[in-house]
Coordinates of C-alpha atoms and ligand atoms in Angstrom, one line a residue:
M1 CA -56.2 3.4 16.3
T2 CA -58.9 1.3 14.6
T3 CA -58.3 -2.8 14.9
L4 CA -57.1 -2.7 11.2
D5 CA -54.2 -0.6 11.8
L6 CA -52.9 -3.3 13.8
F7 CA -51.8 -5.3 11.6
A8 CA -51.0 -2.6 8.9
P9 CA -47.4 -3.0 7.5
A10 CA -44.6 -0.8 9.2
S11 CA -44.7 2.2 7.7
P12 CA -42.0 2.5 5.2
D13 CA -40.0 5.5 7.5
A14 CA -40.8 4.2 10.8
P15 CA -37.7 4.3 12.8
E16 CA -36.0 0.7 12.8
R17 CA -34.4 -0.6 16.1
L18 CA -31.0 -1.3 16.1
G19 CA -31.0 -1.9 19.9
P20 CA -31.9 -0.2 22.7
G21 CA -30.2 2.9 21.6
A22 CA -30.0 2.6 18.3
F23 CA -32.0 2.9 15.1
L24 CA -32.0 3.0 11.3
L25 CA -34.3 6.1 10.1
R26 CA -34.3 5.4 6.5
G27 CA -34.5 8.1 3.8
F28 CA -34.4 10.6 7.4
A29 CA -31.8 12.6 5.7
L30 CA -33.6 12.8 1.6
P31 CA -35.2 16.1 2.1
C32 CA -31.5 17.9 2.7
A33 CA -29.4 16.3 0.0
D34 CA -29.0 18.6 -2.7
V35 CA -28.5 21.4 0.6
L36 CA -25.9 18.7 2.2
L37 CA -23.7 17.9 -1.3
A38 CA -24.1 21.0 -2.0
A39 CA -21.3 22.1 0.5
I40 CA -19.5 19.9 1.0
A41 CA -17.8 22.1 -1.9
G42 CA -17.5 25.0 0.2
I43 CA -16.2 22.2 3.2
E44 CA -13.4 20.9 0.7
A45 CA -11.7 23.8 -1.1
Q46 CA -11.0 24.4 2.9
A47 CA -10.1 21.6 3.7
P48 CA -9.3 18.8 0.9
F49 CA -10.0 15.4 1.4
R50 CA -7.1 13.4 2.1
H51 CA -6.2 9.0 2.8
M52 CA -4.7 9.6 6.4
V53 CA -2.6 6.6 8.5
T54 CA -2.9 4.7 11.2
P55 CA -1.1 4.6 14.2
G56 CA 0.2 1.1 12.3
G57 CA 1.0 2.2 9.5
F58 CA -1.2 1.7 7.6
T59 CA -2.9 4.0 4.2
M60 CA -7.1 4.3 4.7
S61 CA -8.9 3.7 1.7
V62 CA -11.6 7.0 2.8
A63 CA -10.9 10.0 2.9
L64 CA -11.7 12.2 4.4
T65 CA -12.1 15.9 6.2
N66 CA -13.7 17.4 8.6
C67 CA -16.2 20.1 9.7
G68 CA -17.2 21.9 13.6
A69 CA -14.8 22.9 16.0
L70 CA -12.9 19.7 16.3
G71 CA -11.4 17.8 13.2
W72 CA -10.8 13.3 13.7
T73 CA -7.1 13.0 12.7
S74 CA -5.1 9.9 12.4
D75 CA -1.3 9.5 12.5
R76 CA 1.5 7.5 13.4
R77 CA 1.7 8.9 16.6
G78 CA -2.5 7.9 17.0
Y79 CA -6.1 9.0 17.1
R80 CA -7.2 12.2 17.9
Y81 CA -9.4 15.0 17.9
A82 CA -8.2 18.9 16.9
P83 CA -9.3 22.9 16.4
T84 CA -7.0 22.9 12.9
D85 CA -6.4 21.0 9.8
P86 CA -2.6 19.0 10.1
D87 CA -2.5 19.9 6.6
S88 CA -3.0 23.9 6.7
G89 CA -2.2 24.6 10.1
R90 CA -5.9 26.5 10.0
P91 CA -9.3 25.7 12.0
W92 CA -11.8 23.3 10.2
P93 CA -14.4 24.7 7.6
A94 CA -17.6 25.6 10.4
M95 CA -19.8 22.9 10.4
P96 CA -23.5 24.5 8.3
E97 CA -26.2 25.0 10.3
V98 CA -28.3 22.2 7.4
F99 CA -25.9 20.4 9.1
S100 CA -26.4 20.6 12.9
R101 CA -29.9 20.3 12.4
L102 CA -30.2 17.6 10.1
A103 CA -27.7 16.3 13.4
R104 CA -29.8 17.3 16.1
D105 CA -33.5 15.9 14.6
A106 CA -32.1 12.6 13.7
A107 CA -31.1 12.4 17.5
A108 CA -34.0 13.3 18.9
A109 CA -36.3 11.0 16.1
A110 CA -34.0 8.7 17.9
G111 CA -34.1 9.3 21.2
F112 CA -31.9 11.3 22.4
D113 CA -32.8 15.4 22.6
A114 CA -30.7 18.6 22.7
F115 CA -27.8 16.6 20.5
A116 CA -25.4 19.4 19.2
P117 CA -22.3 17.8 18.1
D118 CA -19.0 19.9 17.6
A119 CA -17.2 17.6 15.0
C120 CA -18.5 16.4 11.2
L121 CA -15.8 13.6 10.3
I122 CA -17.1 13.3 5.7
N123 CA -15.9 10.0 4.9
R124 CA -15.9 9.5 0.9
Y125 CA -15.3 6.4 -0.7
L126 CA -15.1 4.8 -3.9
P127 CA -15.7 1.4 -4.5
G128 CA -13.0 -0.4 -3.2
A129 CA -12.8 1.6 -0.1
R130 CA -14.2 0.1 3.3
L131 CA -13.5 0.9 7.0
S132 CA -12.7 -2.2 9.8
L133 CA -15.4 -2.6 12.3
H134 CA -14.0 0.2 15.2
Q135 CA -15.3 1.2 18.1
D136 CA -16.1 5.6 18.2
R137 CA -13.5 6.2 21.2
D138 CA -12.4 9.2 20.9
E139 CA -14.5 11.9 21.5
R140 CA -14.7 12.8 25.2
D141 CA -18.3 12.9 25.5
L142 CA -19.7 9.6 25.1
G143 CA -22.9 10.1 27.1
A144 CA -23.8 11.9 23.6
P145 CA -24.7 9.1 19.9
V146 CA -23.5 9.6 17.0
V147 CA -25.4 10.4 13.8
S148 CA -24.1 8.2 10.5
V149 CA -25.6 10.1 7.0
S150 CA -25.1 8.1 4.3
L151 CA -25.2 10.1 0.6
G152 CA -24.1 8.2 -2.9
M153 CA -24.2 4.4 -3.5
T154 CA -25.2 1.9 -1.1
A155 CA -22.7 0.8 1.4
T156 CA -23.5 -3.1 3.0
F157 CA -23.0 -1.2 7.4
L158 CA -21.6 -4.0 9.5
W159 CA -23.6 -3.0 13.0
G160 CA -21.4 -5.3 15.5
G161 CA -21.6 -5.7 19.6
S162 CA -20.3 -4.1 21.7
S163 CA -17.6 -6.9 21.4
R164 CA -15.3 -7.2 18.2
A165 CA -15.8 -11.1 17.6
A166 CA -19.4 -10.9 18.3
R167 CA -21.6 -11.1 14.7
A168 CA -21.7 -8.4 12.4
L169 CA -25.5 -7.4 11.1
R170 CA -25.4 -6.6 7.2
L171 CA -27.2 -3.2 6.8
P172 CA -27.6 -2.3 2.8
L173 CA -27.5 2.1 3.6
L174 CA -28.5 3.6 0.8
H175 CA -28.8 7.1 -0.4
G176 CA -30.5 9.3 2.4
D177 CA -30.6 7.4 5.8
V178 CA -29.6 8.0 8.7
V179 CA -28.0 5.9 12.1
V180 CA -28.3 6.9 15.4
W181 CA -26.5 5.0 18.2
G182 CA -25.7 5.6 21.6
G183 CA -26.7 4.9 24.9
A184 CA -26.0 2.1 25.5
D185 CA -25.0 1.1 22.3
R186 CA -22.5 4.6 22.2
L187 CA -19.7 1.6 21.7
R188 CA -20.7 -1.0 19.6
F189 CA -18.3 -2.0 16.7
H190 CA -19.4 -1.2 13.0
G191 CA -18.2 -0.5 10.3
V192 CA -18.8 -0.6 6.2
L193 CA -17.6 -3.4 3.1
P194 CA -16.3 -2.5 0.8
L195 CA -17.6 -0.3 -1.3
A196 CA -19.7 -2.0 -4.7
D197 CA -19.3 -0.6 -8.3
A198 CA -22.8 0.6 -8.8
P199 CA -22.8 3.9 -9.0
H200 CA -25.7 6.0 -7.9
P201 CA -27.9 8.0 -10.2
A202 CA -26.7 11.4 -8.7
L203 CA -23.5 11.3 -6.8
G204 CA -21.6 8.9 -9.5
A205 CA -19.4 5.8 -8.3
Q206 CA -18.8 7.9 -4.6
R207 CA -20.1 8.0 -1.2
I208 CA -21.0 10.6 0.6
N209 CA -20.1 9.3 5.1
F210 CA -21.4 12.1 7.2
T211 CA -20.8 11.1 11.7
F212 CA -21.5 13.9 13.8
R213 CA -20.0 13.2 17.4
K214 CA -20.0 15.3 20.9
A215 CA -15.8 15.3 20.6
G216 CA -15.4 18.0 23.2
Ligands
LIG1 C1 -17.8 5.1 10.7 O1 -17.4 5.0 11.9 O2 -17.3 6.5 10.4 C2 -18.4 6.3 9.3 C3 -19.4 4.8 9.4 C4 -19.9 5.3 7.5 O3 -19.4 4.9 6.8 O4 -20.9 4.8 7.6
LIG2 FE1 -16.9 5.1 13.6

């Protein structure tokens, strides 16, 4: 490295550190965005997006489906992972190879080796949809990170602390961005502000988010 390099601006693609175990990888999923989107059509044909009800009786504004050995569901009885889709009684669609490879590579880029997700939640946000601050804590294996991939409209991601009351950072998540959180940051509170109506050139007025977890 020359002396000059020390003063060069950080590469736009350098991981942004959000905590000891959390990184924002700008544009990491761009090379496989088209393949990911094409795979969604097959998944939603088998397991359509639906608005789940929370244990508190609220219908979620985000529509959700899953692929992988386990899928996350919510109803009046609580949140859980299950091998079958409660709407059809059939197993969730298999996780495409391109999904698990992207998740493993993103986790590795954030310092988490050999990430092997068995669950992929697919969230669809239309304008106005939001996700209030929460922790991802229904997974049995909290030693593995969460890998979140964003496509479509830009969202404002709330990156909170280890308590609900902690001040949350507001981070724009763009088409192709990936966030990875694990280790000391695995239980950080996070959420998404109501999605603005600013259509994406390729996807129109929607945002798709995939989160990969080791749930079982
Ligand atoms: C989630 O917290 O499960 C999804 C986050 C996002 O949509 O960016
Ligand atoms: Fe979450």
